Amino acid sequence: MLVIRNAETRDLEALVKLAAILNSVNFPNQPDVLKEQLELSETSFAGRIKDPYEGHYIFVAEDTEGGEILGSSMIFSRHGSPLAPHYYFEVLFEERYSHTLKKGFKHQILRLRSNEDGPTELGGFVIHPHARGKGLGRPLSYVRLMYIGLHREKFKERILAELLPPLTEEGKSLLWEAYGNKFTALSYKEADYLSRKNKEFIGALFPQHDVYTCLFPPEVQEVIGEVGKDTVSVKAMLEEAGLRYLNQLDPFDGGPHFGAHLEDIRPLKELKILSARMDTRKPASAPKGLVAVEKGHNFKTIVTVLHIENDEIFLEPESMKALDIAPLEKVASMPLKM
């Protein structure tokens, strides 16, 4: 059975393997960094951090039959602080017209911005290749929304998701090669690695003037604001949940930023706290969703049929066992399809 739970120290080896697939700023392929992230995640789930906005939460999807970790996702309580600003390109448009030439142009402009009190970020989303296409993506993505909805006090009122753009076969960013490299003399990988610990060089070296994208080669213009083929389904899930394109881009690779206020997140409007009942009935019309339980600092959720009547949810014995709950214990539920 599939269980999505908070990550633990024992998951380090599995997370290292997943990080080798994604290797992003949020999920680097560095065992020592991942170990620190795991320790911070455990501290965050336990509520032992002084500033709740410094929290970092890692979720893993586990096949309980074999104990294999099939994927992970993360929440960063705040992305952007005085010590580590959140840098991004704001996308603007400017229209110019010449009466003499009887020609007009609509220019796309990139303007560097920073935020020292940023939103909550959804990141670190990766699924093992052999587990893709089996319905794991939505639960692993939405579990973050569910946890945020249950613990609003730990998170900001806005959430952000930075999506990966198309990269070359060598893993290079066309935007970085055309722009960022010219002002930093760093390769995309070097800049990506450095930014994981210190982003000062972005504000120090990037021009503070508007950038007209028409000056870039056509192949660079084509990928600005686009998502890679492996990210198309992630984009669709986020849009269905209520996130929208913010007209913001990653200054390194041009990947789009999606976001929303919590009040606009559709699944959260259906988040419920219910009493669990054991039942073997399987109503054909009931939708599937997430059912979660928290005990101490442990968080666990499964995907099951949401057979809800009044303030009770009826679960099969297998689901009760997977959640390790007894009848009448309180659980949370949230639909996966809106």
Tab-separated table of C-alpha atoms in Angstrom, residues 40-242:
chain	number	residue	atom	x	y	z
A	40	LEU	CA	15.749	20.371	9.876
A	41	SER	CA	12.639	18.611	8.562
A	42	GLU	CA	12.406	16.416	11.649
A	43	THR	CA	12.859	19.481	13.859
A	44	SER	CA	10.171	21.329	11.888
A	45	PHE	CA	7.604	18.538	12.116
A	46	ALA	CA	8.310	18.295	15.838
A	47	GLY	CA	7.685	22.037	16.254
A	48	ARG	CA	11.105	22.654	17.774
A	49	ILE	CA	12.172	25.618	15.628
A	50	LYS	CA	12.157	29.111	17.115
A	51	ASP	CA	10.901	30.848	13.979
A	52	PRO	CA	8.105	28.860	12.303
A	53	TYR	CA	8.887	30.571	9.001
A	54	GLU	CA	12.290	28.867	8.962
A	55	GLY	CA	10.593	25.473	8.697
A	56	HIS	CA	11.477	22.882	6.057
A	57	TYR	CA	9.201	19.874	5.608
A	58	ILE	CA	10.056	16.774	3.569
A	59	PHE	CA	7.459	14.178	2.595
A	60	VAL	CA	8.191	10.758	1.124
A	61	ALA	CA	5.953	8.281	-0.687
A	62	GLU	CA	6.606	4.742	0.545
A	63	ASP	CA	5.461	1.402	-0.809
A	64	THR	CA	4.798	-0.324	2.503
A	65	GLU	CA	4.994	-3.816	0.993
A	66	GLY	CA	8.642	-3.490	0.017
A	67	GLY	CA	9.600	-0.387	1.967
A	68	GLU	CA	10.754	1.388	-1.202
A	69	ILE	CA	10.707	5.192	-1.323
A	70	LEU	CA	9.093	6.136	-4.636
A	71	GLY	CA	9.160	9.918	-4.464
A	72	SER	CA	9.345	13.039	-2.360
A	73	SER	CA	8.054	16.592	-2.074
A	74	MET	CA	8.870	19.524	0.191
A	75	ILE	CA	7.538	22.688	1.795
A	76	PHE	CA	9.708	25.681	2.670
A	77	SER	CA	7.823	27.863	5.138
A	78	ARG	CA	9.328	31.026	3.701
A	79	HIS	CA	11.304	31.528	0.508
A	80	GLY	CA	13.071	34.846	0.843
A	81	SER	CA	14.492	36.493	3.961
A	82	PRO	CA	16.847	39.399	4.771
A	83	LEU	CA	19.776	36.963	4.856
A	84	ALA	CA	18.703	35.077	1.725
A	85	PRO	CA	16.497	37.231	-0.532
A	86	HIS	CA	14.238	35.640	-3.113
A	87	TYR	CA	15.380	36.885	-6.524
A	88	TYR	CA	13.212	36.690	-9.618
A	89	PHE	CA	12.525	38.340	-12.949
A	90	GLU	CA	9.257	40.228	-13.222
A	91	VAL	CA	7.844	39.856	-16.744
A	92	LEU	CA	6.482	43.094	-18.192
A	93	PHE	CA	5.365	44.210	-21.623
A	94	GLU	CA	5.946	47.527	-23.349
A	95	GLU	CA	4.209	48.695	-26.521
A	96	ARG	CA	5.966	51.115	-28.870
A	97	TYR	CA	4.631	52.612	-32.094
A	98	SER	CA	6.184	54.759	-34.814
A	99	HIS	CA	3.771	56.930	-36.811
A	100	THR	CA	6.515	57.561	-39.352
A	101	LEU	CA	7.123	53.871	-40.017
A	102	LYS	CA	3.553	52.875	-39.253
A	103	LYS	CA	4.957	49.999	-37.242
A	104	GLY	CA	4.353	48.888	-33.689
A	105	PHE	CA	6.057	46.440	-31.379
A	106	LYS	CA	5.146	44.776	-28.118
A	107	HIS	CA	8.321	44.049	-26.212
A	108	GLN	CA	8.720	41.525	-23.423
A	109	ILE	CA	10.836	42.930	-20.598
A	110	LEU	CA	12.561	41.201	-17.680
A	111	ARG	CA	13.105	43.262	-14.522
A	112	LEU	CA	15.159	41.900	-11.611
A	113	ARG	CA	13.282	41.941	-8.314
A	114	SER	CA	13.940	40.655	-4.804
A	115	ASN	CA	11.803	39.823	-1.789
A	116	GLU	CA	13.061	39.609	1.810
A	117	ASP	CA	9.768	38.359	3.246
A	118	GLY	CA	8.780	35.817	0.662
A	119	PRO	CA	5.968	33.298	0.325
A	120	THR	CA	5.827	29.664	1.348
A	121	GLU	CA	7.406	27.549	-1.377
A	122	LEU	CA	6.423	24.145	-2.720
A	123	GLY	CA	9.493	22.326	-4.023
A	124	GLY	CA	11.592	19.180	-4.088
A	125	PHE	CA	8.993	17.276	-6.108
A	126	VAL	CA	10.411	14.142	-7.710
A	127	ILE	CA	9.110	10.666	-8.528
A	128	HIS	CA	11.306	7.665	-9.273
A	129	PRO	CA	11.180	6.925	-13.034
A	130	HIS	CA	9.707	3.440	-12.595
A	131	ALA	CA	6.863	4.852	-10.458
A	132	ARG	CA	5.788	7.557	-12.893
A	133	GLY	CA	2.449	7.341	-14.665
A	134	LYS	CA	0.882	5.327	-11.837
A	135	GLY	CA	-1.143	8.028	-10.117
A	136	LEU	CA	1.450	9.049	-7.529
A	137	GLY	CA	2.033	12.609	-8.735
A	138	ARG	CA	-1.153	14.259	-7.544
A	139	PRO	CA	-1.151	12.778	-3.998
A	140	LEU	CA	2.532	13.575	-3.530
A	141	SER	CA	1.986	17.138	-4.697
A	142	TYR	CA	-1.293	17.804	-2.872
A	143	VAL	CA	-0.123	16.371	0.458
A	144	ARG	CA	1.820	19.614	0.877
A	145	LEU	CA	-1.340	21.671	0.474
A	146	MET	CA	-3.089	19.452	2.987
A	147	TYR	CA	-0.351	19.898	5.582
A	148	ILE	CA	-0.321	23.662	5.045
A	149	GLY	CA	-4.095	23.747	5.500
A	150	LEU	CA	-3.820	21.882	8.789
A	151	HIS	CA	-1.049	24.156	10.098
A	152	ARG	CA	-1.760	27.618	8.740
A	153	GLU	CA	0.201	29.242	11.567
A	154	LYS	CA	3.468	27.765	10.242
A	155	PHE	CA	3.167	29.201	6.752
A	156	LYS	CA	2.714	32.439	4.836
A	157	GLU	CA	-0.565	33.477	3.239
A	158	ARG	CA	0.901	33.088	-0.243
A	159	ILE	CA	2.458	29.992	-1.765
A	160	LEU	CA	4.936	29.740	-4.618
A	161	ALA	CA	6.058	26.955	-6.934
A	162	GLU	CA	9.085	27.395	-9.197
A	163	LEU	CA	8.785	25.103	-12.214
A	164	LEU	CA	11.684	23.659	-14.166
A	165	PRO	CA	12.065	24.905	-17.758
A	166	PRO	CA	13.395	23.008	-20.769
A	167	LEU	CA	17.143	22.413	-20.494
A	168	THR	CA	19.592	21.204	-23.120
A	169	GLU	CA	20.692	17.568	-23.295
A	170	GLU	CA	23.809	18.631	-21.384
A	171	GLY	CA	21.663	20.136	-18.625
A	172	LYS	CA	22.401	23.736	-19.579
A	173	SER	CA	20.010	26.678	-19.457
A	174	LEU	CA	19.788	28.659	-22.692
A	175	LEU	CA	18.763	31.791	-20.795
A	176	TRP	CA	21.706	31.507	-18.442
A	177	GLU	CA	24.148	31.047	-21.317
A	178	ALA	CA	22.715	34.109	-23.075
A	179	TYR	CA	22.478	36.361	-20.017
A	180	GLY	CA	23.578	35.272	-16.550
A	181	ASN	CA	26.884	33.825	-17.716
A	182	LYS	CA	27.831	37.145	-19.312
A	183	PHE	CA	27.666	38.972	-15.979
A	184	THR	CA	29.019	36.325	-13.606
A	185	ALA	CA	31.467	34.251	-15.689
A	186	LEU	CA	29.870	31.212	-14.060
A	187	SER	CA	28.426	28.185	-15.780
A	188	TYR	CA	24.798	27.321	-15.074
A	189	LYS	CA	25.839	24.440	-12.821
A	190	GLU	CA	28.369	26.591	-10.963
A	191	ALA	CA	25.815	29.345	-10.371
A	192	ASP	CA	23.163	26.828	-9.376
A	193	TYR	CA	25.539	25.213	-6.875
A	194	LEU	CA	26.664	28.549	-5.412
A	195	SER	CA	23.102	29.842	-5.063
A	196	ARG	CA	22.224	26.961	-2.751
A	197	LYS	CA	24.278	28.628	-0.026
A	198	ASN	CA	24.666	32.254	-1.068
A	199	LYS	CA	22.713	34.352	-3.584
A	200	GLU	CA	24.547	37.624	-2.929
A	201	PHE	CA	26.220	37.505	-6.329
A	202	ILE	CA	22.859	37.838	-8.096
A	203	GLY	CA	22.057	41.247	-6.632
A	204	ALA	CA	25.691	42.326	-6.836
A	205	LEU	CA	26.435	41.375	-10.453
A	206	PHE	CA	23.143	41.240	-12.338
A	207	PRO	CA	22.256	44.549	-14.086
A	208	GLN	CA	19.516	46.546	-12.407
A	209	HIS	CA	18.160	47.724	-15.762
A	210	ASP	CA	15.332	46.232	-17.811
A	211	VAL	CA	16.202	43.413	-20.187
A	212	TYR	CA	14.472	43.308	-23.578
A	213	THR	CA	14.108	39.662	-24.551
A	214	CYS	CA	14.035	40.521	-28.272
A	215	LEU	CA	17.815	40.906	-27.973
A	216	PHE	CA	18.155	37.201	-27.206
A	217	PRO	CA	18.462	34.571	-29.955
A	218	PRO	CA	15.105	33.060	-31.021
A	219	GLU	CA	15.851	29.722	-29.344
A	220	VAL	CA	16.318	31.532	-26.013
A	221	GLN	CA	13.132	33.556	-26.393
A	222	GLU	CA	11.177	30.366	-27.076
A	223	VAL	CA	11.998	28.741	-23.709
A	224	ILE	CA	11.461	31.780	-21.465
A	225	GLY	CA	8.511	31.032	-19.190
A	226	GLU	CA	8.054	27.517	-20.588
A	227	VAL	CA	8.206	24.260	-18.617
A	228	GLY	CA	10.181	21.126	-19.442
A	229	LYS	CA	8.400	18.030	-20.719
A	230	ASP	CA	8.683	16.315	-17.325
A	231	THR	CA	7.054	19.337	-15.660
A	232	VAL	CA	3.970	19.685	-17.876
A	233	SER	CA	1.842	17.439	-15.649
A	234	VAL	CA	3.040	19.263	-12.515
A	235	LYS	CA	1.968	22.570	-14.039
A	236	ALA	CA	-1.482	21.140	-14.841
A	237	MET	CA	-1.930	19.875	-11.265
A	238	LEU	CA	-0.970	23.226	-9.773
A	239	GLU	CA	-3.332	25.089	-12.079
A	240	GLU	CA	-6.166	22.742	-11.164
A	241	ALA	CA	-5.459	23.437	-7.501
A	242	GLY	CA	-5.797	27.179	-8.083
